[in-house]
Amino acid sequence: AKLCRRQDINEGAAQPRRAAVFNPYTEFKEFSRRQIKDMERMFRLYDSGRDGYIDLMELKLMMEKLGAPQTHLGLKNMIKEVDEDFDGKLSFREFLLIFHKAAAGELEEDSGLLTLAKLSEIDVSIEGVKGAKNFFEAKAQALSSASKFEAEIRAEQDERKREEEERKHRRAAFRELKSAFTQ
């Protein structure tokens, strides 16, 4: 039954079922939380319709802004390469799939998607392993990906606390200045 269903999906006779909930952090474990948030920010920037999808015209605008304009046919082929639900537009999951396939080397050299991935590539000098001395530290972090997410969440929480403390300090300084003028 599963093979028949898969064959129907491949032939276009049936639609693939998607899980109701998409969690990019569990599905794309090769990306850090910061990288996924950056990609989500970029996705939202180019999703001018605010419908949760990047359609053909929004993709055209994105490629033009990134400095690699594509033909109409090229844009359609780019969407077709990662469009899993055959709706003719890119969801956030399919957008992340572009970067996943680029990292795995599954995109063709002349593909516009490879160009997109390279133009919006994450800075490896910041995120990647730097030299042999960091090799074992990187290996240990890769083995404990759950603790990596916990550390990133903790760092984000610490940053929010620090910003709140700065805000309180600025308010206190403002009140002090205000009291000098009201006397």
mmCIF file of C-alpha atoms in Angstrom:
data_model
loop_
_atom_site.group_PDB
_atom_site.id
_atom_site.type_symbol
_atom_site.label_atom_id
_atom_site.label_comp_id
_atom_site.label_asym_id
_atom_site.label_seq_id
_atom_site.Cartn_x
_atom_site.Cartn_y
_atom_site.Cartn_z
ATOM 1 C CA ALA A 1 0.000 0.000 0.000
ATOM 2 C CA LYS A 2 2.846 2.362 0.859
ATOM 3 C CA LEU A 3 4.648 1.641 -2.394
ATOM 4 C CA CYS A 4 1.449 2.162 -4.398
ATOM 5 C CA ARG A 5 0.829 5.466 -2.614
ATOM 6 C CA ARG A 6 4.440 6.569 -3.265
ATOM 7 C CA GLN A 7 4.066 5.646 -6.940
ATOM 8 C CA ASP A 8 0.810 7.650 -7.150
ATOM 9 C CA ILE A 9 2.567 10.646 -5.583
ATOM 10 C CA ASN A 10 5.474 10.365 -8.035
ATOM 11 C CA GLU A 11 3.074 10.172 -10.975
ATOM 12 C CA GLY A 12 1.090 13.143 -9.704
ATOM 13 C CA ALA A 13 -2.112 11.186 -9.086
ATOM 14 C CA ALA A 14 -2.005 11.761 -5.310
ATOM 15 C CA GLN A 15 -0.857 14.579 -3.042
ATOM 16 C CA PRO A 16 1.790 13.920 -0.384
ATOM 17 C CA ARG A 17 0.579 14.273 3.198
ATOM 18 C CA ARG A 18 2.359 16.717 5.420
ATOM 19 C CA ALA A 19 2.476 16.720 9.172
ATOM 20 C CA ALA A 20 0.279 19.411 10.696
ATOM 21 C CA VAL A 21 3.192 20.863 12.649
ATOM 22 C CA PHE A 22 6.523 21.767 11.057
ATOM 23 C CA ASN A 23 9.463 22.240 13.415
ATOM 24 C CA PRO A 24 12.544 23.489 11.542
ATOM 25 C CA TYR A 25 14.820 22.864 14.542
ATOM 26 C CA THR A 26 14.161 19.110 14.572
ATOM 27 C CA GLU A 27 13.915 18.605 10.819
ATOM 28 C CA PHE A 28 16.998 20.645 9.848
ATOM 29 C CA LYS A 29 19.429 19.731 12.633
ATOM 30 C CA GLU A 30 22.453 20.823 10.604
ATOM 31 C CA PHE A 31 21.479 24.478 11.073
ATOM 32 C CA SER A 32 21.829 26.320 14.372
ATOM 33 C CA ARG A 33 18.928 28.227 15.900
ATOM 34 C CA ARG A 34 20.547 31.513 14.887
ATOM 35 C CA GLN A 35 20.927 30.346 11.272
ATOM 36 C CA ILE A 36 17.292 29.234 11.091
ATOM 37 C CA LYS A 37 16.129 32.532 12.580
ATOM 38 C CA ASP A 38 18.253 34.438 10.043
ATOM 39 C CA MET A 39 16.774 32.391 7.200
ATOM 40 C CA GLU A 40 13.276 32.968 8.586
ATOM 41 C CA ARG A 41 13.958 36.705 8.727
ATOM 42 C CA MET A 42 15.114 36.627 5.099
ATOM 43 C CA PHE A 43 12.042 34.568 4.115
ATOM 44 C CA ARG A 44 9.715 37.089 5.759
ATOM 45 C CA LEU A 45 11.569 39.982 4.150
ATOM 46 C CA TYR A 46 10.831 38.668 0.660
ATOM 47 C CA ASP A 47 7.334 37.348 1.452
ATOM 48 C CA SER A 48 5.719 40.662 0.503
ATOM 49 C CA GLY A 49 2.230 39.124 0.347
ATOM 50 C CA ARG A 50 2.551 38.011 4.011
ATOM 51 C CA ASP A 51 0.841 34.730 3.123
ATOM 52 C CA GLY A 52 3.641 32.437 4.328
ATOM 53 C CA TYR A 53 4.801 31.633 0.799
ATOM 54 C CA ILE A 54 7.246 33.078 -1.720
ATOM 55 C CA ASP A 55 5.547 33.010 -5.108
ATOM 56 C CA LEU A 56 7.076 33.494 -8.546
ATOM 57 C CA MET A 57 7.081 37.306 -8.493
ATOM 58 C CA GLU A 58 8.452 37.478 -4.948
ATOM 59 C CA LEU A 59 11.229 35.047 -5.937
ATOM 60 C CA LYS A 60 11.959 37.221 -8.976
ATOM 61 C CA LEU A 61 12.265 40.283 -6.746
ATOM 62 C CA MET A 62 14.476 38.366 -4.301
ATOM 63 C CA MET A 63 16.879 37.245 -7.014
ATOM 64 C CA GLU A 64 17.040 40.760 -8.477
ATOM 65 C CA LYS A 65 17.823 42.265 -5.052
ATOM 66 C CA LEU A 66 20.515 39.635 -4.471
ATOM 67 C CA GLY A 67 22.099 40.612 -7.803
ATOM 68 C CA ALA A 68 21.325 37.449 -9.770
ATOM 69 C CA PRO A 69 18.229 38.098 -11.897
ATOM 70 C CA GLN A 70 16.665 35.032 -13.501
ATOM 71 C CA THR A 71 14.406 34.450 -16.471
ATOM 72 C CA HIS A 72 10.761 33.550 -15.948
ATOM 73 C CA LEU A 73 11.465 29.962 -16.984
ATOM 74 C CA GLY A 74 14.511 29.837 -14.703
ATOM 75 C CA LEU A 75 12.412 30.993 -11.763
ATOM 76 C CA LYS A 76 9.795 28.327 -12.481
ATOM 77 C CA ASN A 77 12.513 25.673 -12.586
ATOM 78 C CA MET A 78 13.931 26.940 -9.282
ATOM 79 C CA ILE A 79 10.544 26.557 -7.597
ATOM 80 C CA LYS A 80 9.948 23.173 -9.244
ATOM 81 C CA GLU A 81 13.258 21.825 -7.895
ATOM 82 C CA VAL A 82 12.200 22.089 -4.221
ATOM 83 C CA ASP A 83 8.402 22.365 -4.474
ATOM 84 C CA GLU A 84 7.236 19.259 -2.616
ATOM 85 C CA ASP A 85 3.520 20.018 -2.509
ATOM 86 C CA PHE A 86 3.336 21.141 -6.162
ATOM 87 C CA ASP A 87 1.593 24.444 -5.378
ATOM 88 C CA GLY A 88 3.987 26.577 -7.463
ATOM 89 C CA LYS A 89 5.321 28.567 -4.508
ATOM 90 C CA LEU A 90 7.863 28.135 -1.726
ATOM 91 C CA SER A 91 6.850 27.550 1.888
ATOM 92 C CA PHE A 92 9.361 28.180 4.669
ATOM 93 C CA ARG A 93 10.117 24.450 4.828
ATOM 94 C CA GLU A 94 10.864 24.376 1.096
ATOM 95 C CA PHE A 95 12.953 27.535 1.496
ATOM 96 C CA LEU A 96 15.066 25.778 4.143
ATOM 97 C CA LEU A 97 15.283 22.784 1.816
ATOM 98 C CA ILE A 98 17.202 24.982 -0.650
ATOM 99 C CA PHE A 99 19.978 25.534 1.885
ATOM 100 C CA HIS A 100 19.861 21.903 3.020
ATOM 101 C CA LYS A 101 20.314 20.662 -0.553
ATOM 102 C CA ALA A 102 23.046 23.245 -1.223
ATOM 103 C CA ALA A 103 24.977 22.086 1.850
ATOM 104 C CA ALA A 104 24.578 18.449 0.785
ATOM 105 C CA GLY A 105 25.698 19.240 -2.781
ATOM 106 C CA GLU A 106 22.414 18.068 -4.285
ATOM 107 C CA LEU A 107 21.809 21.181 -6.421
ATOM 108 C CA GLU A 108 22.970 21.400 -10.022
ATOM 109 C CA GLU A 109 25.818 23.812 -10.828
ATOM 110 C CA ASP A 110 23.758 25.928 -13.251
ATOM 111 C CA SER A 111 20.776 25.979 -10.891
ATOM 112 C CA GLY A 112 19.437 29.329 -9.771
ATOM 113 C CA LEU A 113 18.895 27.775 -6.341
ATOM 114 C CA LEU A 114 22.621 27.178 -5.975
ATOM 115 C CA THR A 115 23.163 30.834 -6.820
ATOM 116 C CA LEU A 116 20.551 31.824 -4.230
ATOM 117 C CA ALA A 117 22.175 29.640 -1.580
ATOM 118 C CA LYS A 118 25.633 31.063 -2.329
ATOM 119 C CA LEU A 119 24.434 34.685 -2.342
ATOM 120 C CA SER A 120 22.671 34.324 0.997
ATOM 121 C CA GLU A 121 25.204 31.892 2.441
ATOM 122 C CA ILE A 122 25.947 31.875 6.129
ATOM 123 C CA ASP A 123 29.419 33.147 7.005
ATOM 124 C CA VAL A 124 31.423 29.976 7.583
ATOM 125 C CA SER A 125 34.260 31.849 9.283
ATOM 126 C CA ILE A 126 31.856 32.702 12.115
ATOM 127 C CA GLU A 127 29.828 29.480 12.281
ATOM 128 C CA GLY A 128 32.307 26.851 11.139
ATOM 129 C CA VAL A 129 35.303 25.083 12.606
ATOM 130 C CA LYS A 130 38.448 27.237 12.627
ATOM 131 C CA GLY A 131 41.573 25.141 12.438
ATOM 132 C CA ALA A 132 42.642 21.894 14.016
ATOM 133 C CA LYS A 133 42.734 23.206 17.596
ATOM 134 C CA ASN A 134 38.937 23.649 17.554
ATOM 135 C CA PHE A 135 38.286 20.273 15.932
ATOM 136 C CA PHE A 136 37.595 18.346 19.130
ATOM 137 C CA GLU A 137 35.457 21.132 20.577
ATOM 138 C CA ALA A 138 33.385 21.131 17.398
ATOM 139 C CA LYS A 139 33.053 17.337 17.533
ATOM 140 C CA ALA A 140 31.825 17.484 21.142
ATOM 141 C CA GLN A 141 29.301 20.175 20.239
ATOM 142 C CA ALA A 142 28.078 18.143 17.265
ATOM 143 C CA LEU A 143 27.520 15.115 19.491
ATOM 144 C CA SER A 144 25.450 17.109 21.949
ATOM 145 C CA SER A 145 23.135 19.012 19.609
ATOM 146 C CA ALA A 146 20.441 19.153 22.280
ATOM 147 C CA SER A 147 22.795 20.978 24.615
ATOM 148 C CA LYS A 148 23.718 23.266 21.712
ATOM 149 C CA PHE A 149 20.108 24.396 21.410
ATOM 150 C CA GLU A 150 19.879 24.766 25.172
ATOM 151 C CA ALA A 151 23.034 26.907 25.169
ATOM 152 C CA GLU A 152 21.668 29.077 22.350
ATOM 153 C CA ILE A 153 18.359 29.507 24.175
ATOM 154 C CA ARG A 154 20.222 30.346 27.378
ATOM 155 C CA ALA A 155 22.361 32.898 25.501
ATOM 156 C CA GLU A 156 19.226 34.504 24.040
ATOM 157 C CA GLN A 157 17.639 34.662 27.508
ATOM 158 C CA ASP A 158 20.810 36.202 28.973
ATOM 159 C CA GLU A 159 20.842 38.791 26.201
ATOM 160 C CA ARG A 160 17.205 39.684 26.916
ATOM 161 C CA LYS A 161 17.988 40.022 30.644
ATOM 162 C CA ARG A 162 20.965 42.250 29.881
ATOM 163 C CA GLU A 163 18.832 44.446 27.608
ATOM 164 C CA GLU A 164 16.178 44.706 30.331
ATOM 165 C CA GLU A 165 18.821 45.710 32.892
ATOM 166 C CA GLU A 166 20.116 48.382 30.502
ATOM 167 C CA ARG A 167 16.560 49.642 30.009
ATOM 168 C CA LYS A 168 16.035 49.860 33.796
ATOM 169 C CA HIS A 169 19.339 51.703 34.184
ATOM 170 C CA ARG A 170 18.383 54.219 31.473
ATOM 171 C CA ARG A 171 14.986 54.787 33.112
ATOM 172 C CA ALA A 172 16.616 55.407 36.487
ATOM 173 C CA ALA A 173 19.079 57.851 34.917
ATOM 174 C CA PHE A 174 16.205 59.619 33.160
ATOM 175 C CA ARG A 175 14.227 59.895 36.426
ATOM 176 C CA GLU A 176 17.299 61.338 38.115
ATOM 177 C CA LEU A 177 17.698 63.967 35.401
ATOM 178 C CA LYS A 178 13.978 64.682 35.486
ATOM 179 C CA SER A 179 14.072 65.270 39.244
ATOM 180 C CA ALA A 180 16.912 67.788 38.789
ATOM 181 C CA PHE A 181 14.723 69.831 36.438
ATOM 182 C CA THR A 182 11.562 69.664 38.591
ATOM 183 C CA GLN A 183 13.200 71.159 41.718
#
